[in-house]
Coordinates of C-alpha atoms and ligand atoms in Angstrom, one line a residue:
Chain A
X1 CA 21.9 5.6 -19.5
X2 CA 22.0 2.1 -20.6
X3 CA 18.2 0.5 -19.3
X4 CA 18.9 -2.5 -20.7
X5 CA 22.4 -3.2 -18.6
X6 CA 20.4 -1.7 -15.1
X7 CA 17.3 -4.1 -15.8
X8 CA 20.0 -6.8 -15.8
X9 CA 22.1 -5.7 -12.8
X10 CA 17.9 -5.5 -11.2
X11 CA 17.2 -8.8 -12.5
X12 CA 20.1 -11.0 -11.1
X13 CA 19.8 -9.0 -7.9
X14 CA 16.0 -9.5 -7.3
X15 CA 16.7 -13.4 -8.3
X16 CA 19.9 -13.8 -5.6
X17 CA 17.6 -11.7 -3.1
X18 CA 14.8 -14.2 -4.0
X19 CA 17.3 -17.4 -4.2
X20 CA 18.6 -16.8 -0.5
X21 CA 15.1 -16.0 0.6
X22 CA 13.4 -19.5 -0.5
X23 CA 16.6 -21.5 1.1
X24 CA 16.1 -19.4 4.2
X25 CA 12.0 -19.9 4.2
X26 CA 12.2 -23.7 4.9
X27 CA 14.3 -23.6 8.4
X28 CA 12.7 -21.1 9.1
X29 CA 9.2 -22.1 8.9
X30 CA 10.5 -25.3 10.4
X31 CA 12.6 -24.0 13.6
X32 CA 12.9 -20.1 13.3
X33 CA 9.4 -18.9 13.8
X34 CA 9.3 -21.1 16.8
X35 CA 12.4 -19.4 18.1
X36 CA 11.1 -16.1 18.0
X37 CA 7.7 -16.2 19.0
X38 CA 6.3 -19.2 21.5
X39 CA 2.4 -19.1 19.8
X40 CA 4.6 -20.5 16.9
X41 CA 5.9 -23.6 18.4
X42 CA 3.4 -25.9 18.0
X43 CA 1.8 -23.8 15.1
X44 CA -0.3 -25.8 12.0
X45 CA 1.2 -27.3 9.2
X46 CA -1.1 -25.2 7.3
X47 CA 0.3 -22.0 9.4
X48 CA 4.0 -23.1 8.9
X49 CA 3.1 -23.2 4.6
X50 CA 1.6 -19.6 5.0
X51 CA 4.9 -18.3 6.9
X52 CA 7.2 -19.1 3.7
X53 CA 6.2 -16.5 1.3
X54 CA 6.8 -13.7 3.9
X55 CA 10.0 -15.4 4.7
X56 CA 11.2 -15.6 1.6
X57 CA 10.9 -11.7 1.1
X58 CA 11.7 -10.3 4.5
X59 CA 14.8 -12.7 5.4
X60 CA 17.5 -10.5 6.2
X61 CA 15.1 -8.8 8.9
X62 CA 14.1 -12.4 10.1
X63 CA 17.6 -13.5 10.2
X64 CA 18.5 -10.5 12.7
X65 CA 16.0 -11.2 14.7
X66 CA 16.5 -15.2 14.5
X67 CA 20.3 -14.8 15.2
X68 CA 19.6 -12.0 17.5
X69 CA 18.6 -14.3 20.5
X70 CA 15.2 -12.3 21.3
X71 CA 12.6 -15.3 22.4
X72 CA 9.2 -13.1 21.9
X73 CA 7.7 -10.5 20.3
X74 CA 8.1 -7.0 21.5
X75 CA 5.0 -6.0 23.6
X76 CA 4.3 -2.6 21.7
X77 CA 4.1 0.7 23.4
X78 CA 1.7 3.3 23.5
X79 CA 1.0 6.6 25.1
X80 CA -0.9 5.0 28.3
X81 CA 2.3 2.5 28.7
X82 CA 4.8 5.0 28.3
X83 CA 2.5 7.4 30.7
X84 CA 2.2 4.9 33.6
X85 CA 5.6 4.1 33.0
X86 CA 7.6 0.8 35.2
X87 CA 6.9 -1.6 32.1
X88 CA 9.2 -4.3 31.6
Chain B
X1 CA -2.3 -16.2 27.5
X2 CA -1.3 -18.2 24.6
X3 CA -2.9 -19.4 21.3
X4 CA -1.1 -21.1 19.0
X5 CA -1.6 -19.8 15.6
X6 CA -2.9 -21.3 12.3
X7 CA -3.4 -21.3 9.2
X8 CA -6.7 -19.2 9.4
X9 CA -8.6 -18.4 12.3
X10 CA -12.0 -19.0 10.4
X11 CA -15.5 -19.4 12.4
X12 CA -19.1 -19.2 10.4
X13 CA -18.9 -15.6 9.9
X14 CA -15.6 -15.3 8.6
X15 CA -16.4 -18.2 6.3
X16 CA -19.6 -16.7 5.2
X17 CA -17.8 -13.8 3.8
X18 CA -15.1 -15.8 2.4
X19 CA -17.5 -17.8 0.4
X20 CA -19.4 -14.5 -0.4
X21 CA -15.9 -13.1 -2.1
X22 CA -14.6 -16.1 -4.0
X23 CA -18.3 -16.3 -5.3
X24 CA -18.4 -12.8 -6.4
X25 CA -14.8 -13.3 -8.0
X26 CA -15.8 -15.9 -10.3
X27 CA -18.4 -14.5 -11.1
X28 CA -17.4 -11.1 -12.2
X29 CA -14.5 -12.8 -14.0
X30 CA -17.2 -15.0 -15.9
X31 CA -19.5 -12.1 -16.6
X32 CA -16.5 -10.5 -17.8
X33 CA -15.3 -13.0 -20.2
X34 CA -18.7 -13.7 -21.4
X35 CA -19.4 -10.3 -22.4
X36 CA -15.5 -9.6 -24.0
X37 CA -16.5 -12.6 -26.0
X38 CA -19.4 -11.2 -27.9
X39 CA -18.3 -7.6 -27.7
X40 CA -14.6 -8.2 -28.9
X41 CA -14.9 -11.7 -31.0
X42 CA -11.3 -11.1 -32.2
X43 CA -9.6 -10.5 -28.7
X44 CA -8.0 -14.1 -27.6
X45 CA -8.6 -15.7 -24.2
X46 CA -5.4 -14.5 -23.0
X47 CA -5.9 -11.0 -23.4
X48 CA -9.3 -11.5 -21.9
X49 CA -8.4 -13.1 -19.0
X50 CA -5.4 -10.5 -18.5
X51 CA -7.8 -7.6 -18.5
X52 CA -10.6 -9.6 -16.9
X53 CA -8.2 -10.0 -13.7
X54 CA -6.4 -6.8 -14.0
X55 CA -9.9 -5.4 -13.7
X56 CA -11.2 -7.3 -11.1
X57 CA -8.0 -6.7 -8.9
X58 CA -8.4 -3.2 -9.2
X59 CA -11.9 -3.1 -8.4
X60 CA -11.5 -5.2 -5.5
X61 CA -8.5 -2.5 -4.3
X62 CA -11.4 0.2 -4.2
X63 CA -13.8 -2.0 -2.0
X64 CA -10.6 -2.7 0.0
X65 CA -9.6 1.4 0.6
X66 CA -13.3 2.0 0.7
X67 CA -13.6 0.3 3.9
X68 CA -11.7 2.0 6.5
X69 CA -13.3 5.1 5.8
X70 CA -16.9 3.7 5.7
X71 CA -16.8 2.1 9.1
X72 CA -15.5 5.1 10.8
X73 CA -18.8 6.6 9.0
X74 CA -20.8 3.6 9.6
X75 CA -19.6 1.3 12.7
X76 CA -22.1 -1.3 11.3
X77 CA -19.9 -2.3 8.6
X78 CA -17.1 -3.5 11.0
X79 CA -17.5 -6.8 10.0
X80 CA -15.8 -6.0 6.9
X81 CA -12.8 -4.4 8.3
X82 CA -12.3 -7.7 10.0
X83 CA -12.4 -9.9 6.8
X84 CA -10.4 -7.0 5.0
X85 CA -7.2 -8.9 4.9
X86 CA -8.8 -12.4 2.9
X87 CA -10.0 -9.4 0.3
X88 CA -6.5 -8.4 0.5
X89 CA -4.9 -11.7 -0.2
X90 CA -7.7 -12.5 -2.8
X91 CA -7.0 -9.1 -4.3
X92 CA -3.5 -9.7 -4.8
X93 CA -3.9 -13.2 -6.3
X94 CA -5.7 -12.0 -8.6
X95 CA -3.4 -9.0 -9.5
X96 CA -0.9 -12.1 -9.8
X97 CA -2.5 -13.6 -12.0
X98 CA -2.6 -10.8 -14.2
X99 CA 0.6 -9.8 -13.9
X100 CA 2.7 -13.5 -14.7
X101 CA -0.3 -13.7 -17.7
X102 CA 1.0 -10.2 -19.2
X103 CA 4.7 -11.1 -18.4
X104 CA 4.1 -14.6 -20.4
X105 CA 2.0 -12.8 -23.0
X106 CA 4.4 -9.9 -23.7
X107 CA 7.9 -10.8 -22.7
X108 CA 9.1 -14.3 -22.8
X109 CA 8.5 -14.1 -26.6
X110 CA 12.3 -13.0 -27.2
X111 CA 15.5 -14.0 -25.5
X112 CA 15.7 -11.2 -23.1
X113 CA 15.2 -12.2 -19.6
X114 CA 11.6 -11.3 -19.0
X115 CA 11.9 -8.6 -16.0
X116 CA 14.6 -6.9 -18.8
X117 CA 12.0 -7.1 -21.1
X118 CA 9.5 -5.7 -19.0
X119 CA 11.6 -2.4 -18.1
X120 CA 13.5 -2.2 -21.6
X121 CA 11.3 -3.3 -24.1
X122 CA 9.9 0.4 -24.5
X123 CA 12.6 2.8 -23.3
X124 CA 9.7 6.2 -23.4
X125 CA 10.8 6.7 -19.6
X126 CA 10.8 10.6 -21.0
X127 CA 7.1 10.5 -22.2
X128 CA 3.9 10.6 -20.8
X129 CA 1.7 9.2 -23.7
X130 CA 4.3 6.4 -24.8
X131 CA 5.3 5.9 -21.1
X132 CA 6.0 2.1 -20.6
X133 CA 3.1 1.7 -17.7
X134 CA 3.5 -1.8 -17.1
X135 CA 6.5 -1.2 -15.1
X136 CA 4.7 0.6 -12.4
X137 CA 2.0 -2.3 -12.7
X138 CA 5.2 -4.5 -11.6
X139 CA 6.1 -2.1 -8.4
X140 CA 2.6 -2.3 -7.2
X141 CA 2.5 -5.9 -7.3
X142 CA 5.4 -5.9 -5.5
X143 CA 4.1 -3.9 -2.9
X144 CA 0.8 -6.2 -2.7
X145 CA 3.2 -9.2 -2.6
X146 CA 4.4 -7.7 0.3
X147 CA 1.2 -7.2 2.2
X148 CA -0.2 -10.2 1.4
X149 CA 2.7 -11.7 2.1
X150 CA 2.8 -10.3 5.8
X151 CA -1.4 -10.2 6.7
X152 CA -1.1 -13.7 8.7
X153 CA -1.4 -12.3 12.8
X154 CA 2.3 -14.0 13.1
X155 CA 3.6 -11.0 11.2
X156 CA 1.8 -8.3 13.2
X157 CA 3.5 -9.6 16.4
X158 CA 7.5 -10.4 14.9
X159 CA 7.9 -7.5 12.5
X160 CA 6.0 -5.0 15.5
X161 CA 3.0 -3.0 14.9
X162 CA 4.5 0.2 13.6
X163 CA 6.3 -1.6 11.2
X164 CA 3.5 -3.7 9.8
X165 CA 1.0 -0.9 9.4
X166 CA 3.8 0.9 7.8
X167 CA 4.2 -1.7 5.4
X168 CA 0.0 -1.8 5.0
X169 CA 0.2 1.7 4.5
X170 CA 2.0 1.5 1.4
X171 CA -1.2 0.2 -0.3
X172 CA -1.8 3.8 -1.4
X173 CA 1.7 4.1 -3.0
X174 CA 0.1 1.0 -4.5
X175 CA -2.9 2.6 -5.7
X176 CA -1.0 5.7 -7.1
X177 CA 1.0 3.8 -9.1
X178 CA -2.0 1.6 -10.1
X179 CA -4.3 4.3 -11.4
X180 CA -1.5 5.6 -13.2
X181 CA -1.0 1.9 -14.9
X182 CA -4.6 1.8 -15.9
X183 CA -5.1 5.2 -17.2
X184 CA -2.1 5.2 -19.1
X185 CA -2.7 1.3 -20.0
X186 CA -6.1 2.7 -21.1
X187 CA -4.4 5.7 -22.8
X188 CA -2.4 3.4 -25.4
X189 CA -4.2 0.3 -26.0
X190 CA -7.6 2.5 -27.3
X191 CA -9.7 0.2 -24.7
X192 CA -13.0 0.9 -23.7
X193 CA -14.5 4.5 -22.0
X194 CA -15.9 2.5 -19.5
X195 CA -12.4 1.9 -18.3
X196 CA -11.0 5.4 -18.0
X197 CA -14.5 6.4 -16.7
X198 CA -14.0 3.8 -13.8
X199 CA -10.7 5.0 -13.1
X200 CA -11.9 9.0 -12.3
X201 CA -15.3 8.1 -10.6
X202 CA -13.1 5.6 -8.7
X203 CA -10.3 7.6 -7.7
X204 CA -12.5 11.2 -7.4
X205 CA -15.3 8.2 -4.7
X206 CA -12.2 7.0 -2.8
X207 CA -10.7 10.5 -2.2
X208 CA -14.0 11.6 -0.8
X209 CA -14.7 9.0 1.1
X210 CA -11.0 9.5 2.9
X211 CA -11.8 13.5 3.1
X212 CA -15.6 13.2 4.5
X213 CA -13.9 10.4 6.8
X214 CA -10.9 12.5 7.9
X215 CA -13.3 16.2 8.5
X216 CA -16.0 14.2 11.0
X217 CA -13.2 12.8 13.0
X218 CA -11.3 15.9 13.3
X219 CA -14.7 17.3 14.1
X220 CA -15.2 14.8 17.1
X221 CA -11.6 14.9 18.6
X222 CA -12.5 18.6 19.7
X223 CA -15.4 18.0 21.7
X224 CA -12.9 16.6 23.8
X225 CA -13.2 16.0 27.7
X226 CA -12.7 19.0 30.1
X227 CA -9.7 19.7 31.9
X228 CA -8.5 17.3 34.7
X229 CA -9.5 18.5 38.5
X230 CA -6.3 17.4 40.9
X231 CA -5.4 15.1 37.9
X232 CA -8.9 13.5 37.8
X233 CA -11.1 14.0 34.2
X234 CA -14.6 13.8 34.1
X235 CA -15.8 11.2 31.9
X236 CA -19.4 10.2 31.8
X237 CA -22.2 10.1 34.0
X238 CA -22.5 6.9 36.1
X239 CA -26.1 6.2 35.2
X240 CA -24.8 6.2 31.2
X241 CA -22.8 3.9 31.6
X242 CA -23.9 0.1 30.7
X243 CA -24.8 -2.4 33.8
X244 CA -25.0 -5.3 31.7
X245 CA -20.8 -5.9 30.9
X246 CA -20.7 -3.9 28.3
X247 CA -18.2 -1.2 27.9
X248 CA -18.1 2.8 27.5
X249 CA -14.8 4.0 25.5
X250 CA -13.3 7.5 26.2
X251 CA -10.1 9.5 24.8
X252 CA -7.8 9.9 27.9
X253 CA -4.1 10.9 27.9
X254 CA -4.0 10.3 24.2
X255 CA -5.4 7.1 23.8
X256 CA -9.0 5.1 24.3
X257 CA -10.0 4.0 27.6
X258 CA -12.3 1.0 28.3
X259 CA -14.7 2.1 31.0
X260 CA -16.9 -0.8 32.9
X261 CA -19.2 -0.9 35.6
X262 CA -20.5 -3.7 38.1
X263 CA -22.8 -2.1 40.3
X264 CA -21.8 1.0 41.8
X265 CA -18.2 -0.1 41.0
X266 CA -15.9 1.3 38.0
X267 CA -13.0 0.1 36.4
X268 CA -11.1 1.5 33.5
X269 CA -8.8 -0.3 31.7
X270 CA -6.0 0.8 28.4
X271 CA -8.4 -0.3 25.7
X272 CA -5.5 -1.7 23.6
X273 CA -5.4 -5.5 24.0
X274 CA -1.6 -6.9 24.8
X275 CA -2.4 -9.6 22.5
X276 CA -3.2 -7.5 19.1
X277 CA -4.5 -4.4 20.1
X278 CA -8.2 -5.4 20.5
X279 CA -10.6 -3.5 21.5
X280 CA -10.8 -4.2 25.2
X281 CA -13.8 -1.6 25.5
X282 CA -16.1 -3.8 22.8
X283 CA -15.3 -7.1 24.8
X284 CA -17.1 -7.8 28.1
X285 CA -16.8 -7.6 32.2
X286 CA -17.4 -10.9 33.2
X287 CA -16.8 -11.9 37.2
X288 CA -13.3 -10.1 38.1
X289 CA -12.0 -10.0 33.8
X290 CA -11.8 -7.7 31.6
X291 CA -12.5 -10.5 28.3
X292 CA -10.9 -8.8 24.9
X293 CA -13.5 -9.5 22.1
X294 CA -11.3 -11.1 19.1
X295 CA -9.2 -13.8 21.2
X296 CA -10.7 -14.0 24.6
X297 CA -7.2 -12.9 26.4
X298 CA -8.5 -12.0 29.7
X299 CA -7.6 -8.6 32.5
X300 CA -8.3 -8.9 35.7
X301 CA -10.6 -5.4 35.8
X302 CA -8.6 -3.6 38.7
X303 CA -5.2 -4.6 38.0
X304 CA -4.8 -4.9 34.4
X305 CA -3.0 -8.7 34.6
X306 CA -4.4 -11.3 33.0
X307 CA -5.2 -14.0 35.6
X308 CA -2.1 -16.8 36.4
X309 CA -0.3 -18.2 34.7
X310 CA -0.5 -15.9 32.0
X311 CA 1.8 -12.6 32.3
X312 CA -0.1 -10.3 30.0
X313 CA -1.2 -7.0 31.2
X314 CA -2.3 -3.4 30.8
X315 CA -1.9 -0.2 32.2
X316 CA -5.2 0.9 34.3
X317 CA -6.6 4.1 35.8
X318 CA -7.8 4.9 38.8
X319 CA -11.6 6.3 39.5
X320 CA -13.5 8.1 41.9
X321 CA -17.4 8.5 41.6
X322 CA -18.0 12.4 42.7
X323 CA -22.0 13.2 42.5
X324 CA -23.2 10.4 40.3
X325 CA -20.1 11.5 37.7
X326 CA -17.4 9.0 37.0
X327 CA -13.9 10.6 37.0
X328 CA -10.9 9.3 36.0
X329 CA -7.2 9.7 37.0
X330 CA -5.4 10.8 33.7
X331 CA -2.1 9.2 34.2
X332 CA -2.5 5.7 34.0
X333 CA -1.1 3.2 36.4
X334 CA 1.8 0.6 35.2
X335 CA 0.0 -2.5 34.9
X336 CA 1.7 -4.3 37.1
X337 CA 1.7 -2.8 40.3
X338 CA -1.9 -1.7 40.6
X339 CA -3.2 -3.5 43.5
X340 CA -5.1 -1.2 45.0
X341 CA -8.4 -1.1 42.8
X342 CA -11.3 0.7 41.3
X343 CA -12.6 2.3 44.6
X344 CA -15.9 3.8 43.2
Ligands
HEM1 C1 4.0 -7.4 -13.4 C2 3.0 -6.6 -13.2 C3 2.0 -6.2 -14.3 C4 2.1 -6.3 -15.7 C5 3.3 -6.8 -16.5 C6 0.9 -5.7 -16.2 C7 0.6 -5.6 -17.6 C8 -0.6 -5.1 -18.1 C9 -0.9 -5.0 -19.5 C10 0.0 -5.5 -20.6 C11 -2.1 -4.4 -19.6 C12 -2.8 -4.1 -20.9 C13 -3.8 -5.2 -21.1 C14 -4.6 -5.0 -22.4 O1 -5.1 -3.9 -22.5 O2 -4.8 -6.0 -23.1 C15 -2.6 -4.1 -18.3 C16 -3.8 -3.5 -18.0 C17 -4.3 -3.5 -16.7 N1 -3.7 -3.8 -15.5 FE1 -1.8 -4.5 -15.4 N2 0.0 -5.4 -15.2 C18 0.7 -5.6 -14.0 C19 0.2 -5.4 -12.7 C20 -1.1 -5.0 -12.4 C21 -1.6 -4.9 -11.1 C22 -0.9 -5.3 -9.8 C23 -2.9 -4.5 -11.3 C24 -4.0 -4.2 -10.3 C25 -4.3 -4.7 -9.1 C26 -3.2 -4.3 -12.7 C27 -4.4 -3.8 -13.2 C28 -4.6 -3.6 -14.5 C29 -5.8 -3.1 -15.1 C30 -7.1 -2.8 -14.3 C31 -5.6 -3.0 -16.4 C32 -6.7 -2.6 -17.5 C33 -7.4 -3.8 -17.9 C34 -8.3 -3.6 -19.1 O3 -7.8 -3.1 -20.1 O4 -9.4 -4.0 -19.0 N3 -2.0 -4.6 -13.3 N4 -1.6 -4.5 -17.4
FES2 S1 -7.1 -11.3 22.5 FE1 -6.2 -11.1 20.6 S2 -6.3 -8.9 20.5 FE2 -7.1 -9.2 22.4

């Protein structure tokens, strides 16, 4: 097999996949975070600088859930609130 | 309950440790440099401050999985598993730096694209002793980029619990593929003993550590409570229970169980915080609340809600006092329809 063509293909993948992430981090550092998660919306500046990195490499998850219309974070479940059951 | 978040949630201990790590970084990476400078005269300042960093990084990783397993040894060193993400974001800056030093070092001489360079510069995919290890030395970092990436709280809420300690848990892929870099690093470039050395006592400690960790857990999970009585389980004695706010913890219905008295009343609570999964049985009773020790969200101690207008809540359990022994109903109550309390 050819390593040097499948680095390539790697390379310009991993930049595009990096690319799309930095041009989605800004927005969404700006508006997004606030949209999904109210403790966000009158986050730091400082907070706001520390969302972009994670942004920038977990945007097509963020983009879901941005687009996907879901205000707040999921209240996780356990065994004692699946047990007593009647959460919302 | 709401906090807004920032950038870090520092207060004097969290800073102390903070200042203790960046001081113990720069100076190990001194100490380092100083000593490769009269050991190795002929090695340049790159390559020193490559390995320096690599090093450090890696030594850092240990302390880093070292730590889990030490506090469940010894619960006095729970301060550090609270400041264990800064050591992981320090940890991987440092592991960054090493990382764009090699790539600028080694492959943005020629007019490959460095990151073809870096997986087809050496093509020994088929040979242990040639094997070109700074490829997996690019997937760990990639895995630490993610973690570090991802250790602010904001990401433990959005991307769900499971999912973020799924991502954390890749720090051992990390560390497989790490030890592999290093040895096999150490294999080709003839560097020092000290550095293989580090890399068996280090890996042989850490497994260990996990092992002895793992075994005296297992161990206590068996002395587990005895079987319910018309679905109530006895828990503790009444009289062993703290009077001062402080908190008893007990397995119940497979998961902890904050246990508090007031008097001769009890009220047991799902020790998981709605907020971040704090430990609601290390925080305090105080007046009719629950308080959760890292962010102050507050239960009201019979019903599990936190007080208006905040809408947080958690399941509770009901309890029954029967000769001075506190028993405790082993399905728990939905949180929001408890209204009829702790009657001890
Ligand atoms: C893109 C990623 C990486 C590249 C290109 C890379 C490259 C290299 C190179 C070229 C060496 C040999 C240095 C020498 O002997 O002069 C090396 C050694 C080493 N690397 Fe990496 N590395 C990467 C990631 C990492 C990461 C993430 C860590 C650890 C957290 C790490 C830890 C080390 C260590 C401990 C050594 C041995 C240092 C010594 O010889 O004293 N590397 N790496
Ligand atoms: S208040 Fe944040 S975890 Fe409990």
């Amino acid at each position: 097999m050819d390593i040097e063509a499948l680095a390539g293909g790697f390379a310009t993948t991993l930049g595009i996949y990096l690319a799309i992430g930095v041009l989605f981090a800004v927005p969404f550092a700006w508006k997004g975070a606030a949209a999904i998660d109210p403790a966000a919306r009158e986050g730091t500046w400082g907070f706001r600088v520390l969302l972009l990195p994670g942004a920038t490499l977990l945007w097509p998850a963020l983009m879901l859930r941005w687009f996907g219309g879901r205000t707040t974070p999921r209240v996780e479940s356990n065994a004692h609130r699946r047990a007593a059951g009647g959460e919302r | 309950m709401s906090l807004n978040y920032r950038a870090v949630g520092w207060n004097r201990q969290k800073r102390l440790y903070d200042t203790a790590l960046v001081t113990g970084i720069v100076l190990y990476l001194a100490v380092f440099i100083a000593i490769g400078l009269t050991t190795h005269p002929e090695a340049s300042a790159e390559v020193l401050m490559i390995r320096g960093f690599g090093s450090g990084a890696f030594v850092l990783l240990h302390v880093i999985l070292a730590i889990g397993p030490a506090c469940r040894l010894a619960p006095r060193l729970l301060p550090l598993l609270y400041n264990r993400r800064h050591m992981g974001v320090a940890m991987f800056s440092m592991a960054l730096v090493h990382g764009a030093l090699s790539m600028l070092m080694y492959h943005t001489q020629g007019d490959l694209n460095p990151i073809v360079s870096l997986f087809a510069s050496n093509t020994h995919y088929d040979d242990l002793m040639r094997f070109p290890f700074q490829t997996l030395g690019f997937f760990a970092l990639v895995i630490l980029a993610f973690m570090a990436a991802t250790s602010h709280d904001f990401w433990l809420a959005n991307l769900s619990a499971p999912t973020w300690k799924a991502l954390h848990m890749l720090v051992y892929v990390a560390y497989a593929a790490l030890v592999m870099h290093v040895a096999l690093g150490a294999l080709q470039a003839e560097s020092s003993p000290l550095l293989s050395g580090f890399v068996v006592v280090g890996f042989a400690g850490l497994a260990a550590l996990h092992l002895f960790a793992g075994l005296r857990e297992t161990g206590r999970r068996d002395r587990s409570l005895a079987a319910p009585r018309d679905g109530f389980v006895d828990v503790i004695a009444l009289d062993e229970l703290p009077i001062d706010g402080h908190g008893h913890v007990a397995c119940l219905s497979g998961e902890r169980v904050a246990i508090f008295r007031d008097g001769d009343e009890v009220f047991a609570l799902s020790n998981a915080c709605q907020h971040q999964n704090g430990p609601l049985g290390e925080g305090r009773l105080i007046g009719d609340c629950v308080t959760c020790p890292w962010h102050g969200y507050e239960y009201e101690r019979t019903t599990g809600v936190s007080p208006a207008p905040f809408t947080e809540s958690v399941p509770t359990f009901a309890v029954e006092l029967r000769d001075g022994r506190v028993w405790i109903d082993a399905k728990p109550r939905p949180a929001r329809d408890a209204h009829h309390g702790g009657e001890a």
